[in-house]
Amino acid sequence: MANPGSNNAITASGLSKKFGAVRAVEDLSFSVAVGECVALFGLNGAGKTTLLRLLTGSLRLTSGSFSIFGLDPDRDDLEIRRRIGLISHQSFLYDDLTARQNLEFYARLYAVPDAAGRAAELLDKMELGARADDAVGTFSRGMQQRVSLARALVHRPQLLFLDEPFTGLDPRAARALRAMLERIRNERRTILMTTHDLARGLELSDRWIILSRGRILDQGRSAGTDMDSLRMEV
């Protein structure tokens, strides 16, 4: 059961993940408050994607523990999945289905009331109404990313995990994604985002964490952070 007194969306203690002799994540302890947006910075191989995969349940921990809104991932996996959304390097979309069909499928999977209405609402917000009934496999990378964002939001998750969400986006798609993230922040939902874009990460986040070789190298508040000094650390 969730801890009703918990103010954290994520509480992690001593998280570690090994792949053979390689330690991708080592002894990470941190928390993310409810309604907070945290940007994860770090070079390729720093452990950012591995951390997100651990927290979303697609990888098993080597050691350590974490909770999501006070929920135990071993006991409360289904409830956690109802509360989180994920955008990763995989779109999790079906190429042969239209954008509308993809969103309606995921809406029904999460038992969202009025799946068709929710799909139409998100397609409109993503500026995809004109292509709603075209197969996703015919879309550009930017358009697929917009549909993927809509998929991640279809069940109105309380916590959103974003793994390099702006990579490869055209300007229109980047503007749509930024606007959606700003709306999510205004709704006091929680975001944990990995990005190589320091300026955008600082602009969208409340706090930042730098990972290096699977460990926390540094962290701080985004407001007032000097980007040049931050760039020297990443």
Short mmCIF file of C-alpha atoms in Angstrom, two decimals:
data_model
loop_
_atom_site.label_atom_id
_atom_site.label_comp_id
_atom_site.label_asym_id
_atom_site.label_seq_id
_atom_site.Cartn_x
_atom_site.Cartn_y
_atom_site.Cartn_z
CA MET A 1 0.00 0.00 0.00
CA ALA A 2 1.08 3.58 -0.60
CA ASN A 3 2.33 5.69 2.23
CA PRO A 4 -0.32 8.42 2.51
CA GLY A 5 2.14 10.79 4.14
CA SER A 6 4.69 10.57 1.33
CA ASN A 7 5.40 13.82 -0.56
CA ASN A 8 7.67 12.08 -3.07
CA ALA A 9 6.73 10.74 -6.47
CA ILE A 10 10.04 8.82 -6.52
CA THR A 11 12.14 7.68 -3.58
CA ALA A 12 15.25 5.67 -4.48
CA SER A 13 17.83 4.16 -2.15
CA GLY A 14 21.09 2.51 -3.19
CA LEU A 15 19.97 1.63 -6.72
CA SER A 16 22.52 -0.50 -8.57
CA LYS A 17 22.45 -2.36 -11.88
CA LYS A 18 25.23 -4.56 -13.25
CA PHE A 19 25.54 -6.04 -16.73
CA GLY A 20 28.19 -8.66 -16.19
CA ALA A 21 31.24 -6.78 -14.92
CA VAL A 22 29.85 -3.41 -16.02
CA ARG A 23 28.17 -1.25 -13.37
CA ALA A 24 25.67 0.86 -15.33
CA VAL A 25 24.11 2.33 -12.17
CA GLU A 26 25.84 2.25 -8.80
CA ASP A 27 24.43 3.10 -5.38
CA LEU A 28 22.07 5.88 -6.49
CA SER A 29 19.95 7.50 -3.80
CA PHE A 30 17.67 10.44 -4.58
CA SER A 31 14.06 11.59 -4.49
CA VAL A 32 11.71 13.54 -6.74
CA ALA A 33 8.91 15.47 -5.06
CA VAL A 34 5.34 15.31 -6.28
CA GLY A 35 4.85 18.01 -8.92
CA GLU A 36 8.58 18.49 -9.50
CA CYS A 37 10.37 18.37 -12.86
CA VAL A 38 13.92 17.00 -12.69
CA ALA A 39 16.37 16.95 -15.61
CA LEU A 40 19.00 14.21 -15.77
CA PHE A 41 22.21 15.27 -17.52
CA GLY A 42 25.24 13.18 -18.42
CA LEU A 43 27.33 11.82 -21.26
CA ASN A 44 26.30 8.74 -23.22
CA GLY A 45 26.87 5.74 -20.97
CA ALA A 46 26.37 7.74 -17.77
CA GLY A 47 23.44 5.51 -16.75
CA LYS A 48 20.52 7.82 -17.53
CA THR A 49 18.50 5.44 -19.70
CA THR A 50 19.29 2.49 -17.44
CA LEU A 51 17.96 4.45 -14.47
CA LEU A 52 14.69 5.20 -16.27
CA ARG A 53 14.34 1.55 -17.29
CA LEU A 54 14.79 0.49 -13.66
CA LEU A 55 12.20 2.97 -12.42
CA THR A 56 9.65 1.99 -15.08
CA GLY A 57 10.04 -1.72 -14.43
CA SER A 58 11.61 -2.84 -17.72
CA LEU A 59 14.87 -3.78 -15.93
CA ARG A 60 15.38 -5.62 -12.65
CA LEU A 61 17.58 -4.09 -9.96
CA THR A 62 20.83 -5.74 -8.95
CA SER A 63 20.44 -4.15 -5.53
CA GLY A 64 18.72 -1.28 -3.78
CA SER A 65 15.08 -0.27 -3.63
CA PHE A 66 12.67 2.41 -4.76
CA SER A 67 9.04 3.42 -4.47
CA ILE A 68 6.68 5.34 -6.74
CA PHE A 69 4.21 7.51 -4.82
CA GLY A 70 5.00 5.31 -1.84
CA LEU A 71 4.07 2.16 -3.78
CA ASP A 72 6.29 -0.93 -3.79
CA PRO A 73 7.10 -2.03 -7.38
CA ASP A 74 7.11 -5.70 -6.38
CA ARG A 75 3.65 -5.61 -4.78
CA ASP A 76 1.98 -2.74 -6.61
CA ASP A 77 3.24 -3.08 -10.17
CA LEU A 78 -0.15 -2.67 -11.86
CA GLU A 79 -1.09 0.38 -9.80
CA ILE A 80 2.29 1.99 -10.56
CA ARG A 81 1.80 1.38 -14.30
CA ARG A 82 -1.53 3.19 -14.12
CA ARG A 83 0.20 6.23 -12.64
CA ILE A 84 3.21 6.54 -14.97
CA GLY A 85 3.83 7.35 -18.62
CA LEU A 86 7.00 6.80 -20.65
CA ILE A 87 8.52 8.30 -23.76
CA SER A 88 11.69 6.48 -24.80
CA HIS A 89 13.73 5.73 -27.92
CA GLN A 90 11.01 3.20 -28.78
CA SER A 91 7.68 4.70 -29.82
CA PHE A 92 5.59 1.69 -28.67
CA LEU A 93 3.31 2.46 -31.62
CA TYR A 94 1.93 0.03 -34.19
CA ASP A 95 3.05 1.15 -37.64
CA ASP A 96 0.11 -0.46 -39.47
CA LEU A 97 -2.45 1.32 -37.29
CA THR A 98 -3.46 4.95 -37.72
CA ALA A 99 -2.60 7.57 -35.14
CA ARG A 100 -6.22 7.51 -33.97
CA GLN A 101 -6.29 3.71 -33.72
CA ASN A 102 -3.05 3.65 -31.75
CA LEU A 103 -4.33 6.15 -29.20
CA GLU A 104 -7.74 4.50 -28.89
CA PHE A 105 -6.04 1.13 -28.37
CA TYR A 106 -3.92 2.46 -25.49
CA ALA A 107 -6.85 4.37 -24.03
CA ARG A 108 -8.89 1.16 -23.88
CA LEU A 109 -5.90 -0.72 -22.48
CA TYR A 110 -5.91 1.72 -19.56
CA ALA A 111 -9.72 1.67 -19.31
CA VAL A 112 -9.90 5.40 -20.09
CA PRO A 113 -13.54 6.57 -20.29
CA ASP A 114 -14.52 7.69 -23.82
CA ALA A 115 -11.39 6.36 -25.52
CA ALA A 116 -12.36 7.91 -28.85
CA GLY A 117 -12.89 11.33 -27.30
CA ARG A 118 -9.59 11.22 -25.43
CA ALA A 119 -7.73 10.19 -28.61
CA ALA A 120 -9.32 13.04 -30.57
CA GLU A 121 -8.45 15.53 -27.82
CA LEU A 122 -4.77 14.55 -27.82
CA LEU A 123 -4.52 14.47 -31.61
CA ASP A 124 -5.80 18.03 -31.64
CA LYS A 125 -3.29 19.14 -28.99
CA MET A 126 -0.48 17.50 -30.95
CA GLU A 127 -1.64 19.26 -34.14
CA LEU A 128 -2.19 15.91 -35.85
CA GLY A 129 -5.87 16.13 -36.68
CA ALA A 130 -5.22 16.24 -40.43
CA ARG A 131 -3.21 12.99 -40.28
CA ALA A 132 -5.25 11.23 -37.59
CA ASP A 133 -6.40 8.47 -39.93
CA ASP A 134 -3.08 7.82 -41.65
CA ALA A 135 -0.89 4.86 -40.72
CA VAL A 136 1.80 5.82 -38.20
CA GLY A 137 4.39 4.00 -40.31
CA THR A 138 4.07 6.76 -42.92
CA PHE A 139 4.88 9.53 -40.41
CA SER A 140 8.12 11.44 -40.03
CA ARG A 141 10.22 10.99 -36.90
CA GLY A 142 8.82 14.21 -35.46
CA MET A 143 5.21 13.23 -36.09
CA GLN A 144 5.75 9.77 -34.60
CA GLN A 145 7.24 11.42 -31.51
CA ARG A 146 4.13 13.56 -31.17
CA VAL A 147 1.91 10.47 -31.35
CA SER A 148 4.19 8.75 -28.84
CA LEU A 149 3.80 11.67 -26.44
CA ALA A 150 0.02 11.47 -26.83
CA ARG A 151 0.23 7.72 -26.15
CA ALA A 152 2.19 8.34 -22.95
CA LEU A 153 -0.40 10.90 -21.80
CA VAL A 154 -3.56 9.08 -22.84
CA HIS A 155 -4.34 7.81 -19.32
CA ARG A 156 -3.39 11.11 -17.63
CA PRO A 157 -0.37 9.76 -15.71
CA GLN A 158 0.76 11.44 -12.53
CA LEU A 159 4.44 10.79 -13.32
CA LEU A 160 6.05 11.09 -16.75
CA PHE A 161 9.43 9.60 -17.67
CA LEU A 162 11.05 11.19 -20.75
CA ASP A 163 14.21 9.74 -22.31
CA GLU A 164 15.74 12.34 -24.67
CA PRO A 165 12.28 13.42 -25.86
CA PHE A 166 13.53 16.24 -28.13
CA THR A 167 16.05 14.15 -30.07
CA GLY A 168 15.38 14.23 -33.79
CA LEU A 169 12.32 16.45 -33.56
CA ASP A 170 11.54 19.05 -36.20
CA PRO A 171 10.83 22.59 -34.92
CA ARG A 172 7.04 22.13 -35.04
CA ALA A 173 7.21 18.90 -33.06
CA ALA A 174 9.61 20.45 -30.53
CA ARG A 175 7.23 23.39 -30.00
CA ALA A 176 4.28 21.03 -29.49
CA LEU A 177 6.26 18.93 -27.01
CA ARG A 178 7.45 21.98 -25.07
CA ALA A 179 3.91 23.39 -24.86
CA MET A 180 2.58 20.06 -23.62
CA LEU A 181 5.31 19.77 -20.98
CA GLU A 182 4.55 23.27 -19.76
CA ARG A 183 0.87 22.34 -19.40
CA ILE A 184 1.85 19.19 -17.49
CA ARG A 185 4.01 21.23 -15.11
CA ASN A 186 1.18 23.68 -14.53
CA GLU A 187 -1.02 20.72 -13.59
CA ARG A 188 1.54 19.78 -10.90
CA ARG A 189 2.30 16.42 -12.43
CA THR A 190 5.82 15.04 -11.99
CA ILE A 191 8.47 14.70 -14.71
CA LEU A 192 11.85 12.95 -14.76
CA MET A 193 13.60 13.76 -18.03
CA THR A 194 16.95 12.85 -19.56
CA THR A 195 18.35 15.30 -22.09
CA HIS A 196 21.59 16.40 -23.73
CA ASP A 197 20.11 19.86 -24.29
CA LEU A 198 21.28 21.79 -21.23
CA ALA A 199 19.44 25.01 -22.09
CA ARG A 200 16.11 23.29 -22.65
CA GLY A 201 16.59 21.03 -19.63
CA LEU A 202 17.25 23.97 -17.33
CA GLU A 203 14.35 25.93 -18.78
CA LEU A 204 11.82 23.15 -18.23
CA SER A 205 13.03 21.75 -14.91
CA ASP A 206 12.97 22.74 -11.26
CA ARG A 207 16.11 20.79 -10.44
CA TRP A 208 18.92 18.96 -12.22
CA ILE A 209 21.08 15.90 -11.51
CA ILE A 210 24.32 15.03 -13.34
CA LEU A 211 25.12 11.33 -13.68
CA SER A 212 28.63 10.06 -14.41
CA ARG A 213 29.51 6.37 -14.63
CA GLY A 214 26.29 5.44 -12.90
CA ARG A 215 26.76 7.78 -9.94
CA ILE A 216 25.47 11.22 -9.03
CA LEU A 217 28.25 13.68 -9.82
CA ASP A 218 26.40 16.87 -8.89
CA GLN A 219 22.90 18.29 -8.50
CA GLY A 220 21.23 21.64 -7.92
CA ARG A 221 18.30 23.96 -8.53
CA SER A 222 17.72 24.97 -12.15
CA ALA A 223 16.87 28.59 -11.39
CA GLY A 224 20.07 30.61 -11.32
CA THR A 225 22.31 27.81 -12.59
CA ASP A 226 25.12 29.06 -14.81
CA MET A 227 24.97 26.99 -17.98
CA ASP A 228 28.65 27.48 -18.83
CA SER A 229 29.79 26.05 -15.49
CA LEU A 230 27.26 23.23 -15.83
CA ARG A 231 28.57 22.43 -19.31
CA MET A 232 32.05 21.96 -17.89
CA GLU A 233 30.72 19.25 -15.56
CA VAL A 234 28.68 17.28 -18.08
#
